[in-house]
Short mmCIF file of C-alpha atoms in Angstrom, two decimals:
data_model
loop_
_atom_site.label_atom_id
_atom_site.label_comp_id
_atom_site.label_asym_id
_atom_site.label_seq_id
_atom_site.Cartn_x
_atom_site.Cartn_y
_atom_site.Cartn_z
CA MET A 1 130.40 67.75 146.06
CA ASP A 2 128.64 70.35 144.04
CA SER A 3 129.85 71.14 140.56
CA ILE A 4 131.36 74.40 139.77
CA PRO A 5 129.29 76.19 137.04
CA THR A 6 131.11 76.85 133.78
CA THR A 7 131.40 80.18 132.14
CA THR A 8 131.74 80.58 128.38
CA ALA A 9 134.56 82.77 126.83
CA ALA A 10 131.86 85.25 125.75
CA GLU A 11 130.65 85.59 129.40
CA ARG A 12 134.29 86.17 130.70
CA ARG A 13 134.31 89.20 128.23
CA PHE A 14 131.39 90.84 130.02
CA GLU A 15 130.96 92.23 133.56
CA LYS A 16 127.76 91.28 135.51
CA THR A 17 125.50 94.09 136.68
CA ALA A 18 122.96 94.03 139.58
CA ILE A 19 120.20 93.39 136.91
CA ALA A 20 119.84 89.65 135.81
CA GLY A 21 120.81 89.17 132.23
CA LEU A 22 122.24 92.62 131.89
CA TYR A 23 125.97 92.74 131.21
CA ARG A 24 128.53 95.58 130.53
CA ARG A 25 131.27 95.11 128.01
CA ALA A 26 134.97 96.49 128.59
CA ASN A 27 134.25 99.29 126.22
CA GLY A 28 131.29 100.56 128.28
CA THR A 29 128.42 99.22 126.25
CA TYR A 30 125.62 97.27 127.69
CA TYR A 31 124.26 93.98 126.37
CA SER A 32 121.39 91.87 127.22
CA ARG A 33 121.76 88.11 127.54
CA TYR A 34 118.64 85.70 127.11
CA SER A 35 117.83 82.21 126.23
CA LEU A 36 114.86 81.25 123.72
CA ASN A 37 114.28 77.48 123.70
CA GLY A 38 117.53 76.43 125.02
CA LYS A 39 119.47 78.57 122.66
CA ARG A 40 121.45 81.55 124.47
CA THR A 41 122.63 84.71 122.76
CA TRP A 42 123.72 88.29 123.34
CA ARG A 43 122.13 91.47 121.85
CA CYS A 44 123.76 94.95 121.99
CA LEU A 45 121.68 97.70 123.72
CA HIS A 46 123.54 100.43 121.82
CA THR A 47 124.04 102.50 124.98
CA ASP A 48 126.80 103.17 127.85
CA VAL A 49 124.17 104.75 130.13
CA PHE A 50 123.12 102.31 132.91
CA THR A 51 119.54 103.82 133.34
CA ILE A 52 119.01 103.72 129.52
CA ALA A 53 120.25 100.09 129.31
CA LYS A 54 117.99 99.16 132.27
CA LEU A 55 114.90 100.35 130.50
CA ARG A 56 115.89 98.76 127.13
CA HIS A 57 116.83 95.31 128.84
CA ALA A 58 113.38 95.30 130.72
CA GLN A 59 111.61 96.02 127.25
CA ARG A 60 113.51 93.18 125.59
CA ALA A 61 112.84 90.83 128.54
CA GLY A 62 109.11 91.41 127.97
CA VAL A 63 109.43 90.86 124.30
CA ILE A 64 111.39 87.70 124.77
CA GLU A 65 108.96 86.18 127.17
CA GLU A 66 106.08 86.93 124.73
CA ALA A 67 108.08 85.08 122.09
CA ARG A 68 108.70 82.20 124.37
CA GLN A 69 104.98 81.74 125.30
CA GLN A 70 104.40 81.68 121.39
CA GLY A 71 106.84 79.07 120.94
CA VAL A 72 109.19 81.03 118.71
CA THR A 73 112.40 79.22 117.85
CA ILE A 74 115.70 80.58 116.77
CA ASN A 75 116.18 79.73 113.07
CA THR A 76 120.04 79.82 112.50
CA ASP A 77 119.42 79.76 108.95
CA LEU A 78 117.96 83.11 108.74
CA ARG A 79 120.75 85.17 110.43
CA THR A 80 122.09 86.96 107.45
CA LEU A 81 120.39 89.45 105.07
CA GLY A 82 120.97 87.28 102.09
CA ALA A 83 119.10 84.35 103.69
CA LEU A 84 116.29 86.84 104.63
CA ALA A 85 115.94 88.29 101.22
CA ARG A 86 115.46 84.82 99.87
CA ALA A 87 112.88 84.03 102.54
CA LEU A 88 110.96 87.03 101.55
CA GLU A 89 111.06 86.38 97.90
CA THR A 90 109.74 82.78 98.77
CA GLU A 91 106.83 84.37 100.93
CA VAL A 92 105.95 86.98 98.09
CA SER A 93 106.09 84.17 95.30
CA LYS A 94 103.53 82.08 97.20
CA SER A 95 101.29 84.91 98.02
CA THR A 96 98.02 85.63 96.14
CA ALA A 97 99.44 89.11 95.16
CA ALA A 98 99.19 90.09 91.54
CA ALA A 99 102.25 89.39 89.31
CA SER A 100 102.99 93.05 88.88
CA THR A 101 103.12 93.33 92.59
CA LYS A 102 105.43 90.33 93.06
CA ARG A 103 107.62 91.81 90.27
CA GLN A 104 107.77 95.10 92.30
CA TYR A 105 109.13 93.41 95.25
CA SER A 106 111.72 91.73 93.41
CA VAL A 107 112.88 95.24 92.23
CA TRP A 108 112.83 96.51 95.71
CA ILE A 109 114.89 93.67 96.82
CA ALA A 110 117.38 93.77 94.27
CA ARG A 111 117.79 97.69 94.67
CA LEU A 112 118.45 97.03 98.52
CA LYS A 113 121.07 94.47 97.59
CA ALA A 114 122.75 96.77 95.08
CA ASN A 115 123.01 99.79 97.64
CA TRP A 116 123.64 97.88 100.72
CA PRO A 117 127.01 99.21 102.60
CA GLY A 118 128.98 96.17 102.53
CA ASP A 119 128.40 92.54 101.66
CA PHE A 120 124.88 92.04 101.76
CA GLU A 121 124.95 88.33 101.44
CA THR A 122 126.70 87.67 104.51
CA ALA A 123 125.43 90.85 106.65
CA GLN A 124 124.05 89.91 110.06
CA ALA A 125 120.51 90.91 110.71
CA ARG A 126 121.34 91.41 114.47
CA LEU A 127 123.77 94.02 113.51
CA VAL A 128 121.20 96.12 111.51
CA SER A 129 120.26 99.23 113.78
CA ARG A 130 118.29 102.43 113.36
CA ASN A 131 121.72 104.22 112.59
CA THR A 132 122.33 101.62 109.86
CA ILE A 133 119.00 102.29 108.24
CA THR A 134 119.12 105.93 108.23
CA GLY A 135 122.48 105.72 106.72
CA LEU A 136 121.12 103.59 104.08
CA ARG A 137 118.37 106.09 103.49
CA LYS A 138 120.68 109.09 103.18
CA TYR A 139 122.65 107.12 100.73
CA LEU A 140 119.56 106.07 98.70
CA LEU A 141 118.54 109.66 98.48
CA SER A 142 121.67 111.58 97.58
CA SER A 143 124.39 109.19 96.51
CA ALA A 144 123.05 106.02 95.05
CA SER A 145 123.59 105.61 91.29
CA ARG A 146 120.59 104.83 89.07
CA PRO A 147 120.90 101.93 86.41
CA GLN A 148 120.98 103.31 82.99
CA GLN A 149 121.16 106.91 84.28
CA ALA A 150 124.56 107.35 85.50
CA ASP A 151 124.34 111.12 84.99
CA ARG A 152 121.83 111.34 88.03
CA LEU A 153 122.43 110.33 91.68
CA GLY A 154 119.82 109.38 94.26
CA TYR A 155 116.44 108.27 94.30
CA ARG A 156 113.02 110.00 94.75
CA PRO A 157 111.60 109.66 98.53
CA ALA A 158 109.02 107.26 97.22
CA VAL A 159 111.51 104.66 95.72
CA VAL A 160 113.78 105.33 98.96
CA ASN A 161 110.67 104.21 101.07
CA GLN A 162 109.96 101.21 98.83
CA THR A 163 113.51 100.00 99.17
CA LEU A 164 113.24 100.44 103.08
CA THR A 165 109.97 98.62 103.01
CA ALA A 166 111.88 95.61 101.48
CA LEU A 167 114.38 95.69 104.52
CA ARG A 168 111.48 96.00 107.21
CA LEU A 169 109.83 92.85 105.72
CA MET A 170 112.89 90.97 105.79
CA LEU A 171 113.46 92.04 109.45
CA ASN A 172 109.99 91.19 110.29
CA ILE A 173 110.87 87.44 109.12
CA ALA A 174 114.10 87.60 111.35
CA VAL A 175 111.75 88.38 114.43
CA ARG A 176 109.28 85.89 113.64
CA ASN A 177 112.17 83.24 113.59
CA GLY A 178 113.79 84.43 116.77
CA VAL A 179 116.91 85.59 115.10
CA ILE A 180 116.19 89.21 116.39
CA ILE A 181 113.91 90.43 119.11
CA LEU A 182 112.96 94.04 117.94
CA ASN A 183 112.80 95.31 114.51
CA PRO A 184 114.70 98.35 114.48
CA PHE A 185 112.02 99.93 112.31
CA SER A 186 109.76 100.02 115.51
CA ASP A 187 112.41 102.38 116.97
CA GLU A 188 110.92 105.83 116.78
CA GLY A 189 114.14 107.56 117.98
CA ALA A 190 114.58 110.40 120.55
CA ILE A 191 111.91 112.59 118.91
CA HIS A 192 109.49 109.82 117.70
CA GLN A 193 110.20 110.23 113.99
CA SER A 194 109.65 107.46 111.53
CA ILE A 195 112.55 106.08 109.60
CA TYR A 196 110.57 106.57 106.44
CA LEU A 197 111.06 109.91 104.43
CA PRO A 198 108.03 112.20 104.53
CA GLU A 199 105.49 111.43 101.74
CA GLU A 200 106.27 113.42 98.63
CA THR A 201 103.54 113.89 96.18
CA ARG A 202 104.89 114.36 92.60
CA ARG A 203 103.09 117.18 90.80
CA PRO A 204 103.45 116.20 87.16
CA ASP A 205 104.67 118.70 84.56
CA LEU A 206 101.95 118.20 82.13
CA PRO A 207 101.63 119.66 78.46
CA SER A 208 98.33 121.77 77.50
CA ASN A 209 95.56 120.08 75.62
CA GLU A 210 96.86 121.48 72.25
CA ASN A 211 100.40 120.02 73.18
CA ILE A 212 99.24 116.50 74.12
CA GLU A 213 97.46 116.30 70.82
CA ARG A 214 100.63 117.32 69.10
CA ILE A 215 102.48 114.47 71.03
CA PHE A 216 99.66 111.98 69.81
CA PHE A 217 99.96 112.92 66.17
CA ASP A 218 103.72 112.90 66.19
CA MET A 219 103.74 109.32 67.62
CA ALA A 220 101.52 108.20 64.73
CA ARG A 221 104.19 109.39 62.15
CA VAL A 222 106.79 107.35 60.49
CA TYR A 223 109.86 109.73 59.77
CA GLU A 224 111.79 109.40 56.65
CA PRO A 225 109.49 106.80 55.18
CA GLU A 226 111.47 107.05 51.79
CA ARG A 227 114.06 104.77 53.65
CA PHE A 228 111.91 101.72 53.71
CA ASP A 229 110.34 99.48 51.35
CA GLU A 230 106.38 99.15 51.10
CA THR A 231 106.25 96.09 53.48
CA THR A 232 108.63 97.56 55.91
CA LEU A 233 106.65 100.87 55.91
CA ARG A 234 103.51 99.12 56.62
CA TYR A 235 104.95 97.56 59.60
CA TYR A 236 106.33 100.65 61.01
CA GLN A 237 103.30 102.56 60.49
CA SER A 238 101.16 99.99 62.20
CA CYS A 239 103.58 100.11 65.13
CA ALA A 240 103.31 104.03 65.32
CA GLU A 241 99.54 103.86 65.12
CA ASN A 242 99.28 101.33 67.86
CA ALA A 243 101.61 103.35 70.11
CA ALA A 244 99.79 106.56 69.40
CA GLU A 245 96.41 104.81 70.23
CA HIS A 246 97.72 103.25 73.44
CA ALA A 247 98.66 106.68 74.58
CA ARG A 248 95.30 108.15 73.76
CA PHE A 249 93.66 105.32 75.50
CA LEU A 250 95.59 105.88 78.66
CA ALA A 251 94.93 109.68 78.41
CA TYR A 252 91.34 109.44 77.91
CA SER A 253 90.36 106.83 80.46
CA GLY A 254 92.77 107.47 83.29
CA LEU A 255 93.55 103.50 83.61
CA ARG A 256 96.72 102.14 84.83
CA LEU A 257 99.04 100.58 82.48
CA SER A 258 98.24 97.22 83.53
CA GLU A 259 94.48 97.92 83.62
CA ALA A 260 94.47 99.11 80.17
CA ASN A 261 96.27 96.15 78.70
CA GLU A 262 93.64 93.97 79.93
CA ILE A 263 90.57 95.91 78.43
CA THR A 264 88.60 93.62 76.14
CA TRP A 265 85.80 94.56 73.60
CA GLU A 266 83.64 92.70 76.18
CA ASP A 267 84.31 95.26 78.66
CA ILE A 268 83.39 98.14 76.32
CA LYS A 269 79.71 99.06 77.09
CA ALA A 270 77.45 101.79 75.81
CA ASP A 271 78.55 104.51 78.09
CA TYR A 272 81.52 103.19 80.35
CA ILE A 273 84.21 100.69 80.40
CA VAL A 274 84.39 97.87 83.06
CA VAL A 275 87.66 97.89 84.77
CA ARG A 276 88.54 94.53 86.53
CA GLY A 277 91.30 95.95 88.58
CA THR A 278 93.29 94.05 91.26
CA LYS A 279 95.18 96.77 93.06
CA THR A 280 92.46 97.72 95.70
CA ALA A 281 88.96 96.90 96.24
CA MET A 282 88.13 100.12 94.65
CA SER A 283 90.07 99.48 91.49
CA HIS A 284 87.18 97.21 90.01
CA ARG A 285 84.91 99.81 88.74
CA ASN A 286 83.30 101.43 85.90
CA VAL A 287 84.94 104.45 84.00
CA PRO A 288 82.62 106.54 81.86
CA ILE A 289 83.40 106.96 78.14
CA ILE A 290 84.14 110.74 77.56
CA PRO A 291 83.68 112.10 73.92
CA PRO A 292 87.32 111.83 72.78
CA MET A 293 87.45 108.05 73.97
CA ARG A 294 84.21 107.44 72.11
CA GLU A 295 85.83 108.66 68.92
CA LEU A 296 89.04 106.61 69.55
CA LEU A 297 86.86 103.41 70.25
CA GLN A 298 85.26 103.80 66.92
CA GLN A 299 88.54 104.04 65.17
CA LEU A 300 89.76 100.94 67.03
CA ARG A 301 86.75 98.94 66.05
CA GLN A 302 87.53 99.22 62.47
CA LYS A 303 90.81 97.27 63.34
CA ARG A 304 89.81 94.81 65.81
CA ILE A 305 86.18 93.64 66.91
CA SER A 306 87.27 90.90 69.28
CA GLY A 307 89.81 90.26 72.01
CA ARG A 308 91.85 92.94 73.59
CA VAL A 309 91.12 96.48 72.54
CA LEU A 310 94.76 97.85 72.24
CA GLY A 311 97.23 96.67 69.76
CA CYS A 312 100.39 96.89 71.98
CA LYS A 313 101.23 96.70 75.55
CA SER A 314 103.45 99.82 75.84
CA CYS A 315 104.02 103.17 74.22
CA ILE A 316 106.84 104.54 76.41
CA ASP A 317 109.52 104.60 73.66
CA SER A 318 107.45 106.31 71.15
CA LEU A 319 105.90 108.64 73.83
CA GLN A 320 109.15 109.76 75.07
CA ARG A 321 110.79 110.23 71.55
CA SER A 322 107.93 112.31 70.51
CA CYS A 323 108.13 114.43 73.54
CA ARG A 324 111.93 115.10 72.83
CA ARG A 325 111.37 115.88 69.32
CA LEU A 326 108.67 118.60 70.24
CA SER A 327 110.83 119.85 73.09
CA LEU A 328 108.08 119.08 75.62
CA PRO A 329 108.36 117.49 79.27
CA VAL A 330 109.26 113.89 78.85
CA LEU A 331 106.33 111.94 79.85
CA ARG A 332 105.54 108.55 81.47
CA HIS A 333 102.71 106.12 81.01
CA HIS A 334 101.35 107.26 84.44
CA ASP A 335 101.54 110.90 83.39
CA LEU A 336 98.78 110.15 81.07
CA ARG A 337 96.57 109.07 83.96
CA HIS A 338 97.52 112.26 85.66
CA TYR A 339 96.47 114.09 82.47
CA PHE A 340 93.07 112.48 82.62
CA ALA A 341 92.79 113.46 86.24
CA THR A 342 93.75 117.01 85.61
CA ALA A 343 91.41 117.37 82.54
CA CYS A 344 88.52 116.23 84.68
CA ILE A 345 89.12 118.47 87.62
CA GLU A 346 89.57 121.56 85.31
CA SER A 347 86.43 120.47 83.69
CA GLY A 348 84.47 120.88 86.88
CA VAL A 349 84.19 117.14 87.83
CA PRO A 350 84.16 116.83 91.62
CA ILE A 351 87.41 115.41 93.07
CA PRO A 352 85.63 112.33 94.98
CA THR A 353 84.10 111.53 91.60
CA VAL A 354 87.42 111.58 89.60
CA SER A 355 88.87 109.58 92.63
CA ASP A 356 86.13 106.89 91.89
CA TRP A 357 87.14 106.81 88.06
CA LEU A 358 90.82 106.27 88.85
CA GLY A 359 90.12 103.57 91.35
CA HIS A 360 91.62 105.19 94.35
CA ALA A 361 90.76 103.74 97.79
CA ASP A 362 91.11 106.96 99.65
CA GLY A 363 87.98 109.08 98.72
CA GLY A 364 89.98 111.53 96.93
CA ALA A 365 92.63 112.44 99.63
CA LEU A 366 95.52 111.69 97.16
CA LEU A 367 94.03 113.85 94.45
CA MET A 368 93.63 116.60 96.86
CA ARG A 369 97.35 116.67 97.74
CA THR A 370 98.43 115.99 94.01
CA TYR A 371 96.07 118.72 92.38
CA ARG A 372 95.74 121.17 95.22
CA HIS A 373 96.93 123.93 92.78
CA LEU A 374 93.96 123.25 90.62
CA ARG A 375 91.65 123.19 93.68
CA ASP A 376 93.07 126.53 94.79
CA ARG A 377 92.46 128.18 91.31
CA HIS A 378 88.92 126.87 91.35
CA SER A 379 88.55 128.27 94.84
CA LEU A 380 89.48 131.71 93.83
CA GLU A 381 87.10 131.70 90.91
CA ALA A 382 84.41 130.47 93.19
CA ALA A 383 85.20 133.27 95.73
CA LYS A 384 84.17 135.82 93.10
CA LEU A 385 80.74 134.50 93.20
CA VAL A 386 80.42 135.25 97.02
CA THR A 387 78.86 138.59 98.10
CA LEU A 388 77.98 139.96 101.48
CA THR A 389 75.95 142.77 100.16
CA ALA A 390 72.63 143.04 102.24
CA GLN A 391 69.74 142.26 100.10
CA PRO A 392 66.34 144.15 100.31
CA ALA A 393 63.91 142.76 102.86
CA PRO A 394 60.76 141.20 101.08
CA ALA A 395 57.71 143.83 101.23
CA THR A 396 55.01 142.86 103.83
CA PRO A 397 51.38 143.11 103.27
CA GLY A 398 49.92 146.60 103.89
CA SER A 399 53.41 148.42 103.53
CA PRO A 400 53.98 151.29 101.27
CA ALA A 401 56.39 149.19 99.11
CA ALA A 402 53.69 146.59 98.70
CA ALA A 403 51.19 149.10 97.80
CA ALA A 404 53.43 150.41 95.08
CA CYS A 405 53.48 147.00 93.76
#
């Protein structure tokens, strides 16, 4: 006597359709049922329209078959976002990326955890949909509170995209381990639009050359020196001078903070600085020594003749205090890099050349977007040199004009 096939409780809650593996729940939503290496699971198709469900089910069937042929197995230990976050951190820690890059990923993951709508640790990866991600994106952009900045809500688009990237990489791990079949980041929606926010290039609000020098001069000062004894005053004066020199070095070289901090006197050549960058292939480069930098290096030579050129690794506190004291826009380390780029472009250095000096790998595309206002201004000046006035034709031999000559 043939045995009667048994059905699970989950199967009894679903209604079969004419398509194998495609089921309809009592609320009208369609689901796919599939098995991978002996493990059977259900996945919501997020629609109650049969024709759409049929197409999505067929798409998933193809992906499942590809995963089956590749030998993918379902790793039940990676079903939650908490477990996936730890898996991503492990992968990043074992990678060959720079230490600063690894720290950035940790910050992105921490921001994702802090702003997840609900219990991040136990949230199921299979329940993360495009709508979940777009909701998170909206919250990060407009409502998320910033650490140490309680008066400001929401992050810049670039920061939002970084946080979403951490989630995308976690879900990629889930796909590789058979926890989910499709990463919702690959879903472009009804109008084929990316989940990521459009790129927003920040145009820095930079002070004039005169004001930037005022900032550097102010950074080197010790206010109310009469409050300190001689030893303490020497210490604070040294710290102030180191911070001002650090800021000048960034502004006169255009180096990233991490690059500037690694420069040694062996990297200082007669006419250029050897930068051993690690961010991109183009970040390893030679940056020419401009006149203000040459003067600064001569001053630094009197303090240190070997080892690292700079006496401190950050000038941000001193820089921002001076900006506030002088009622000027508050600058970041990276704004000094923008200042260098601006000064070079305004001095007539071609944008592709400036891009090479900065270590960009895009041949100047980013600079063209960021400094379009400078390019347009120079274009207007160049347009004044263009003339369409007809020039007199050169005299031919034997003509009256030639005879007059």
